[in-house]
Coordinates of C-alpha atoms in Angstrom, one line a residue:
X16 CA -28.9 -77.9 33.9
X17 CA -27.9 -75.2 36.4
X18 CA -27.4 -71.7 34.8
X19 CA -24.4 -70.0 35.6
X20 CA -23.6 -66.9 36.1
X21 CA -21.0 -64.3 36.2
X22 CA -19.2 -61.7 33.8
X23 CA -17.1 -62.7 30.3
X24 CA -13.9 -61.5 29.4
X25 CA -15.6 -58.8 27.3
X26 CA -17.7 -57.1 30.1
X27 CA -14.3 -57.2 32.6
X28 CA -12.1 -55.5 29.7
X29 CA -14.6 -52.8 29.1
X30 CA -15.0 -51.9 32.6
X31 CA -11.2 -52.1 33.2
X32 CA -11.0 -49.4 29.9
X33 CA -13.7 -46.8 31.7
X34 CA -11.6 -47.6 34.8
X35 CA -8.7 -46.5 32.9
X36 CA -10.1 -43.6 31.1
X37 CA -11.3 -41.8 34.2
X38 CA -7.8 -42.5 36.5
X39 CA -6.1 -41.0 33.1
X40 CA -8.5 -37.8 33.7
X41 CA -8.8 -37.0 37.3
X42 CA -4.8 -38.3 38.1
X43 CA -3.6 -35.7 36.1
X44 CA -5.8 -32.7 38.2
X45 CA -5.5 -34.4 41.6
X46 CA -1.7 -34.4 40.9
X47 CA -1.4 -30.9 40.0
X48 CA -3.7 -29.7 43.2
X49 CA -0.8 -31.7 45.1
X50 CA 1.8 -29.3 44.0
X51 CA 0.4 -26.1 44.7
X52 CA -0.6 -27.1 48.3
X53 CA 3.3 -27.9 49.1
X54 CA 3.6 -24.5 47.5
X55 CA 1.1 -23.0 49.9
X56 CA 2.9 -25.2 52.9
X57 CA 6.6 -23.6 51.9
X58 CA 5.0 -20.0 51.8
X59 CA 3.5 -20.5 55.2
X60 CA 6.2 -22.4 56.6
X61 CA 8.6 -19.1 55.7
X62 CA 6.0 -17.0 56.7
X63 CA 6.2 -18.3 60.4
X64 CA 10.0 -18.4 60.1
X65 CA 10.0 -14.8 59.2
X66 CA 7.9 -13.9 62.7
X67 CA 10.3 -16.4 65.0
X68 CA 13.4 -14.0 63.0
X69 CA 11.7 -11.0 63.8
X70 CA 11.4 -12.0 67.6
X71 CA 14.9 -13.7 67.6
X72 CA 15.7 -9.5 66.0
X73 CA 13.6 -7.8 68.8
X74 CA 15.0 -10.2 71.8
X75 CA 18.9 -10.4 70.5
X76 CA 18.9 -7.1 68.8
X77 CA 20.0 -8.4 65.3
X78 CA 19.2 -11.6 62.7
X79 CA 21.2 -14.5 63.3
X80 CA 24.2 -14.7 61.3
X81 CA 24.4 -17.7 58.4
X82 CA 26.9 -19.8 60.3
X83 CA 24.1 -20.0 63.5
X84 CA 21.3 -20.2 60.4
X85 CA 17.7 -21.2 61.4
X86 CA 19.1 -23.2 64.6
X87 CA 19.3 -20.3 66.3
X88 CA 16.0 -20.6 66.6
X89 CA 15.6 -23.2 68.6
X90 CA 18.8 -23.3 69.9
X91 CA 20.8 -20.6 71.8
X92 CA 23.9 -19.8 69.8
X93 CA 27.1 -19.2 72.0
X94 CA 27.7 -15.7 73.1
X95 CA 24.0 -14.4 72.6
X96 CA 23.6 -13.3 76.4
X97 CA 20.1 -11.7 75.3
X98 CA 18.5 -15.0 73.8
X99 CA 15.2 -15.3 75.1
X100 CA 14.1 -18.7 72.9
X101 CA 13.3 -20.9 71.7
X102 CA 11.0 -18.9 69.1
X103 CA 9.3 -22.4 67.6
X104 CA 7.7 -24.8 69.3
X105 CA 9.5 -27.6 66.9
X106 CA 12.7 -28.0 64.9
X107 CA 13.2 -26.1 62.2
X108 CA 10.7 -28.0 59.6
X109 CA 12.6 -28.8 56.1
X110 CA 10.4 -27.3 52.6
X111 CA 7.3 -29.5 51.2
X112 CA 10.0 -31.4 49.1
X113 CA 12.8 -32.7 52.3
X114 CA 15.4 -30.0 51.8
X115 CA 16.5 -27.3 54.6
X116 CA 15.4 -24.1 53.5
X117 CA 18.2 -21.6 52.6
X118 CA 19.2 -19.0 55.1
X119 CA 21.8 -16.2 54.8
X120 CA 22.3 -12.9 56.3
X121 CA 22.7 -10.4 55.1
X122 CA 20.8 -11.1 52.6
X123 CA 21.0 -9.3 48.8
X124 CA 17.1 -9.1 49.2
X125 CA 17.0 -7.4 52.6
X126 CA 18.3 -7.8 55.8
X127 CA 17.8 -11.7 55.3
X128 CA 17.0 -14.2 52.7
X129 CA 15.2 -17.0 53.6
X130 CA 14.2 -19.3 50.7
X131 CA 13.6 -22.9 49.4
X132 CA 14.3 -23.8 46.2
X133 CA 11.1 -25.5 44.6
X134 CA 10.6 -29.0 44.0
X135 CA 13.6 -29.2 41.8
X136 CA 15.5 -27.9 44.3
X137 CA 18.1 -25.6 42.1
X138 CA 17.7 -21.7 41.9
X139 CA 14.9 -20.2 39.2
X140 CA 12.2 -22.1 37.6
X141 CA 9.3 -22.6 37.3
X142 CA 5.8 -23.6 38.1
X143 CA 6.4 -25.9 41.3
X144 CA 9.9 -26.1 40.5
X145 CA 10.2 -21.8 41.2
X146 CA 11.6 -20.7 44.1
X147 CA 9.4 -20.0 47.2
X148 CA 11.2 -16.5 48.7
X149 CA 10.9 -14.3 51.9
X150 CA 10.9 -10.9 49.8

């Protein structure tokens, strides 16, 4: 009589549980190293904003207003004779999370605000869901 060979019912479950047991540990720390990278990304993202603004400022001689926002950018807004751009080599990127980034000038922070909202995407919070600012 050929043997046969192969694992039972018992030896699958018990190495589906360990399976189990180790996705329940590292998911929650691989997740929450996820988050503060599109953190990092949103702070780097305004941080090269903030240097195309300042050459847009040094080119134009002031910010761009809200209504041109961030296209300005890329883009040259009518009547801006002294536009020298396009100040990024791409489009305007959204945040880590798919939303524009917020724009306005003047700003109550400075001469501008430039800001994304978080993950939640509503002002305050906190954790991810804080708001990623220029000042």
């Amino acid at each position: 009589m050929p043997s046969q060979s192969g694992f039972t019912l018992l030896e699958l479950l018990v190495v589906m549980v360990i399976i189990g047991l180790l996705a329940g540990y590292v998911a929650p720390r691989f997740f929450a190293q996820v988050g503060k990278s599109e953190v990092k990304v949103a702070k780097a993202q305004i941080d090269g904003l903030e240097k195309a603004l300042d050459q847009y400022r040094l080119d134009v001689g002031k910010y761009p207003t809200t209504e041109q926002g961030l296209a300005a950018l890329n883009e040259k807004p009518a009547g801006e004779a002294k536009w020298a751009g396009p100040y990024l080599k791409k489009a305007v990127p959204p945040d880590p999370w798919g939303r524009p980034y917020v724009y306005k000038q003047p700003g109550e922070h400075g001469e501008y605000d430039l800001l994304s909202y978080g993950k939640d995407g509503q002002p305050g919070g906190s954790g991810e869901d804080a708001d990623i600012t220029s000042w």
